CSV table of C-alpha atoms in Angstrom, one decimal:
chain,number,residue,atom,x,y,z
A,1,UNK,CA,344.7,127.6,15.5
A,2,UNK,CA,341.6,129.9,15.6
A,3,UNK,CA,339.4,129.3,18.6
A,4,UNK,CA,335.6,128.9,18.1
A,5,UNK,CA,334.9,132.3,19.7
A,6,UNK,CA,337.2,134.0,17.2
A,7,UNK,CA,335.9,132.2,14.2
A,8,UNK,CA,332.6,132.1,12.2
A,9,UNK,CA,329.4,132.4,14.2
A,10,UNK,CA,325.7,132.8,13.3
A,11,UNK,CA,323.1,134.3,15.6
A,12,UNK,CA,319.3,134.2,15.7
A,13,UNK,CA,316.8,136.4,17.4
A,14,UNK,CA,313.0,137.1,17.3
A,15,UNK,CA,310.6,139.8,18.4
A,16,UNK,CA,307.1,138.4,19.3
A,17,UNK,CA,303.6,139.1,20.4
A,18,UNK,CA,304.4,138.0,23.9
A,19,UNK,CA,306.3,135.7,26.1
A,20,UNK,CA,304.3,132.4,25.9
A,21,UNK,CA,306.1,130.1,23.5
A,22,UNK,CA,302.9,127.9,23.1
A,23,UNK,CA,300.5,130.7,22.1
A,24,UNK,CA,302.5,133.8,21.0
A,25,UNK,CA,303.8,134.5,17.5
A,26,UNK,CA,306.9,135.8,15.8
A,27,UNK,CA,306.5,139.3,14.3
A,28,UNK,CA,310.1,139.8,13.3
A,29,UNK,CA,313.3,137.7,13.1
A,30,UNK,CA,316.9,138.0,12.1
A,31,UNK,CA,319.9,135.7,11.4
A,32,UNK,CA,323.3,137.4,11.6
A,33,UNK,CA,326.5,135.7,10.3
A,34,UNK,CA,330.0,136.9,11.0
A,35,UNK,CA,333.2,135.2,9.8
A,36,UNK,CA,335.5,136.7,12.5
A,37,UNK,CA,335.4,139.5,15.1
A,38,UNK,CA,335.3,143.0,13.5
A,39,UNK,CA,334.3,141.8,10.1
A,40,UNK,CA,331.2,143.0,8.4
A,41,UNK,CA,328.2,140.9,9.5
A,42,UNK,CA,325.7,139.5,6.9
A,43,UNK,CA,322.1,140.1,8.1
A,44,UNK,CA,318.9,138.5,6.9
A,45,UNK,CA,315.7,140.0,8.3
A,46,UNK,CA,312.1,139.0,8.3
A,47,UNK,CA,308.9,141.0,9.1
A,48,UNK,CA,305.9,138.8,9.8
A,49,UNK,CA,302.1,139.4,9.8
A,50,UNK,CA,301.4,136.9,12.5
A,51,UNK,CA,297.6,136.7,11.8
A,52,UNK,CA,296.7,137.6,15.4
A,53,UNK,CA,296.6,141.0,17.2
A,54,UNK,CA,299.9,142.5,18.3
A,55,UNK,CA,299.3,143.6,22.0
A,56,UNK,CA,300.2,147.1,22.9
A,57,UNK,CA,302.5,145.8,25.6
A,58,UNK,CA,304.5,143.9,22.9
A,59,UNK,CA,304.6,147.0,20.7
A,60,UNK,CA,305.9,149.0,23.7
A,61,UNK,CA,308.9,146.6,23.7
A,62,UNK,CA,309.9,146.3,20.1
A,63,UNK,CA,308.0,149.2,18.4
A,64,UNK,CA,306.2,147.0,15.8
A,65,UNK,CA,302.5,147.9,15.7
A,66,UNK,CA,299.7,145.7,14.5
A,67,UNK,CA,299.0,148.1,11.6
A,68,UNK,CA,302.7,148.0,10.5
A,69,UNK,CA,303.0,144.3,10.4
A,70,UNK,CA,299.7,143.8,8.7
A,71,UNK,CA,300.7,146.3,6.0
A,72,UNK,CA,304.3,145.3,5.6
A,73,UNK,CA,304.7,141.8,7.0
A,74,UNK,CA,304.8,138.5,5.1
A,75,UNK,CA,302.6,135.5,5.9
A,76,UNK,CA,304.2,133.2,8.5
A,77,UNK,CA,304.4,130.0,6.5
A,78,UNK,CA,307.0,131.0,4.0
A,79,UNK,CA,309.0,132.9,6.6
A,80,UNK,CA,309.2,130.0,9.0
A,81,UNK,CA,310.4,127.8,6.1
A,82,UNK,CA,313.1,130.3,5.2
A,83,UNK,CA,314.3,130.7,8.8
A,84,UNK,CA,314.5,126.9,9.4
A,85,UNK,CA,316.3,126.5,6.1
A,86,UNK,CA,318.9,129.1,7.1
A,87,UNK,CA,319.5,127.5,10.5
A,88,UNK,CA,319.8,124.1,8.9
A,89,UNK,CA,322.3,125.5,6.4
A,90,UNK,CA,324.4,127.0,9.2
A,91,UNK,CA,324.3,123.7,11.1
A,92,UNK,CA,325.5,121.8,8.0
A,93,UNK,CA,328.4,124.3,7.6
A,94,UNK,CA,329.4,123.7,11.2
A,95,UNK,CA,328.7,127.3,12.3
A,96,UNK,CA,327.7,127.5,15.9
A,97,UNK,CA,324.4,129.4,16.5
A,98,UNK,CA,324.2,132.0,19.2
A,99,UNK,CA,320.8,132.4,20.7
A,100,UNK,CA,320.2,134.4,23.8
A,101,UNK,CA,317.8,132.4,26.1
A,102,UNK,CA,317.6,129.7,23.4
A,103,UNK,CA,314.6,127.8,24.8
A,104,UNK,CA,312.4,130.9,24.1
A,105,UNK,CA,313.3,131.7,20.5
A,106,UNK,CA,313.9,128.2,19.3
A,107,UNK,CA,310.8,126.8,20.9
A,108,UNK,CA,308.7,129.6,19.5
A,109,UNK,CA,310.1,128.9,16.0
A,110,UNK,CA,309.4,125.2,16.5
A,111,UNK,CA,305.8,126.0,17.4
A,112,UNK,CA,305.4,128.3,14.4
A,113,UNK,CA,306.7,125.6,12.1
A,114,UNK,CA,304.2,123.1,13.6
A,115,UNK,CA,301.4,125.7,13.3
A,116,UNK,CA,302.1,126.9,9.7
A,117,UNK,CA,304.2,124.1,8.1
A,118,UNK,CA,303.0,120.9,9.8
A,119,UNK,CA,306.7,120.5,10.5
A,120,UNK,CA,309.1,120.9,13.5
A,121,UNK,CA,312.6,122.3,14.1
A,122,UNK,CA,313.9,118.9,14.9
A,123,UNK,CA,312.7,117.6,11.5
A,124,UNK,CA,314.8,120.3,9.8
A,125,UNK,CA,317.9,119.3,11.9
A,126,UNK,CA,317.6,115.5,11.6
A,127,UNK,CA,320.9,115.1,9.7
A,128,UNK,CA,323.0,117.8,11.3
A,129,UNK,CA,322.0,119.2,14.7
A,130,UNK,CA,322.5,122.7,15.9
A,131,UNK,CA,325.5,123.7,18.1
A,132,UNK,CA,323.9,126.4,20.2
A,133,UNK,CA,325.8,128.9,22.3
A,134,UNK,CA,323.5,130.7,24.8
A,135,UNK,CA,325.2,133.7,26.4
A,136,UNK,CA,322.7,133.6,29.3
A,137,UNK,CA,323.5,130.0,30.2
A,138,UNK,CA,327.2,130.5,29.7
A,139,UNK,CA,327.4,133.6,31.8
A,140,UNK,CA,325.4,132.1,34.6
A,141,UNK,CA,327.6,129.1,34.8
A,142,UNK,CA,331.0,130.8,34.3
A,143,UNK,CA,330.3,133.7,36.7
A,144,UNK,CA,327.6,132.1,38.8
A,145,UNK,CA,328.1,134.2,42.0
A,146,UNK,CA,327.8,137.6,40.3
A,147,UNK,CA,324.7,139.4,41.6
A,148,UNK,CA,322.3,141.3,39.4
A,149,UNK,CA,320.1,140.6,36.4
A,150,UNK,CA,321.4,138.9,33.3
A,151,UNK,CA,319.3,140.2,30.4
A,152,UNK,CA,321.0,140.9,27.1
A,153,UNK,CA,321.2,144.6,28.1
A,154,UNK,CA,322.9,143.7,31.4
A,155,UNK,CA,325.3,141.2,29.7
A,156,UNK,CA,326.3,143.8,27.1
A,157,UNK,CA,327.0,146.4,29.9
A,158,UNK,CA,329.0,143.8,31.9
A,159,UNK,CA,331.1,142.6,28.9
A,160,UNK,CA,331.6,146.0,27.3
A,161,UNK,CA,329.4,145.3,24.2
A,162,UNK,CA,327.6,148.0,22.4
A,163,UNK,CA,323.9,147.4,22.0
A,164,UNK,CA,322.2,149.8,19.6
A,165,UNK,CA,318.5,149.6,18.9
A,166,UNK,CA,317.7,147.1,21.6
A,167,UNK,CA,314.7,144.8,20.8
A,168,UNK,CA,315.4,145.0,17.1
A,169,UNK,CA,316.0,141.3,16.2
A,170,UNK,CA,319.1,142.0,14.1
A,171,UNK,CA,320.7,144.3,16.7
A,172,UNK,CA,320.0,141.9,19.5
A,173,UNK,CA,321.4,138.9,17.6
A,174,UNK,CA,324.6,140.8,16.8
A,175,UNK,CA,325.0,141.9,20.4
A,176,UNK,CA,324.4,138.4,21.7
A,177,UNK,CA,327.2,137.2,19.3
A,178,UNK,CA,329.5,139.9,20.6
A,179,UNK,CA,328.8,138.9,24.2
A,180,UNK,CA,329.6,135.2,23.4
A,181,UNK,CA,332.9,136.3,21.8
A,182,UNK,CA,333.7,138.4,24.9
A,183,UNK,CA,332.8,135.5,27.2
A,184,UNK,CA,335.1,133.3,25.3
A,185,UNK,CA,338.0,135.7,25.7
A,186,UNK,CA,337.4,136.4,29.4
A,187,UNK,CA,337.1,132.7,30.3
A,188,UNK,CA,339.5,131.4,27.6
A,189,UNK,CA,341.3,129.1,30.1
A,190,UNK,CA,338.0,127.3,30.7
A,191,UNK,CA,336.5,127.4,27.2
A,192,UNK,CA,339.2,127.4,24.5
A,193,UNK,CA,339.8,123.6,24.6
A,194,UNK,CA,336.0,122.9,24.4
A,195,UNK,CA,334.4,122.5,21.0
A,196,UNK,CA,331.0,124.0,20.2
A,197,UNK,CA,329.6,120.4,20.3
A,198,UNK,CA,331.1,120.0,23.8
A,199,UNK,CA,329.6,123.2,24.9
A,200,UNK,CA,326.2,122.4,23.5
A,201,UNK,CA,326.1,119.2,25.7
A,202,UNK,CA,327.5,121.0,28.7
A,203,UNK,CA,325.0,123.9,28.4
A,204,UNK,CA,322.1,121.5,28.5
A,205,UNK,CA,323.3,120.2,31.9
A,206,UNK,CA,324.2,123.7,33.1
A,207,UNK,CA,320.8,125.0,32.2
A,208,UNK,CA,319.0,122.1,33.9
A,209,UNK,CA,320.9,122.8,37.1
A,210,UNK,CA,320.2,126.5,36.9
A,211,UNK,CA,316.5,125.8,36.3
A,212,UNK,CA,316.3,123.5,39.3
A,213,UNK,CA,317.9,126.2,41.4
A,214,UNK,CA,315.4,128.8,40.3
A,215,UNK,CA,312.6,126.3,40.8
A,216,UNK,CA,313.7,125.8,44.4
A,217,UNK,CA,313.8,129.5,44.9
A,218,UNK,CA,310.3,129.9,43.6
A,219,UNK,CA,309.2,127.1,46.0
A,220,UNK,CA,310.7,128.8,49.0
A,221,UNK,CA,309.0,132.1,47.9
A,222,UNK,CA,305.6,130.4,47.7
A,223,UNK,CA,305.4,130.8,44.0
A,224,UNK,CA,303.8,128.0,41.9
A,225,UNK,CA,305.7,129.0,38.7
A,226,UNK,CA,307.2,126.1,36.9
A,227,UNK,CA,310.7,126.4,35.4
A,228,UNK,CA,311.5,124.1,32.4
A,229,UNK,CA,314.8,122.3,32.6
A,230,UNK,CA,314.9,121.6,28.8
A,231,UNK,CA,317.5,123.3,26.6
A,232,UNK,CA,317.8,124.5,23.9
A,233,UNK,CA,314.3,123.4,22.8
A,234,UNK,CA,311.3,122.6,25.0
A,235,UNK,CA,309.3,119.4,24.1
A,236,UNK,CA,305.9,119.9,22.5
A,237,UNK,CA,303.0,120.1,24.9
A,238,UNK,CA,300.0,117.9,24.0
A,239,UNK,CA,297.7,120.9,24.3
A,240,UNK,CA,299.9,123.4,22.5
A,241,UNK,CA,298.1,126.0,20.4
């Protein structure tokens, strides 16, 4: 019987104007689908004119300039509809969705849906919920004592995954998917009997514990930064932009 990490997976990633899920915007996104390891992935890409300036700091990360997205990007409303529609379709088909640092990308998508569609991600997924696989959460739980950073670039290096064109949404989505497959193989004894639905529930608990640990570390360091325990989607804030 094929294990979930050797079977069909989808992956989602965004590039944005910044790192604040409440105020920043999506400038590009991609959904990647692969039926099995080594098979040709099917990629859907979106380029978005966010309707707000693209800071130079963001352009330095993903290479998308304000001029480029204004000239070539689509308006956000139809794009957010299409992305949500695709994610709902994959959920209905039972495809697990790989999202690196899911609370960032999925919350940002939710806020864009609220902003431009008077909708929400939860509304799109009322009948069939997502089964999210977050390589960051999985790796931190399964190899918790390993030192060092755990960005996508770091995880790719650790698990022997090739990452070409980092900070391109499609490239990052595919790499995150490959990392999840590699994680599955390396920790097969602990993962192969768990379904994606089981893992989705477990990751919510694992992420909460990880966030509490980071919050405690910030407190000891004198930092006032607040770490959200919610996964894979943060609740809406009353004052959200």
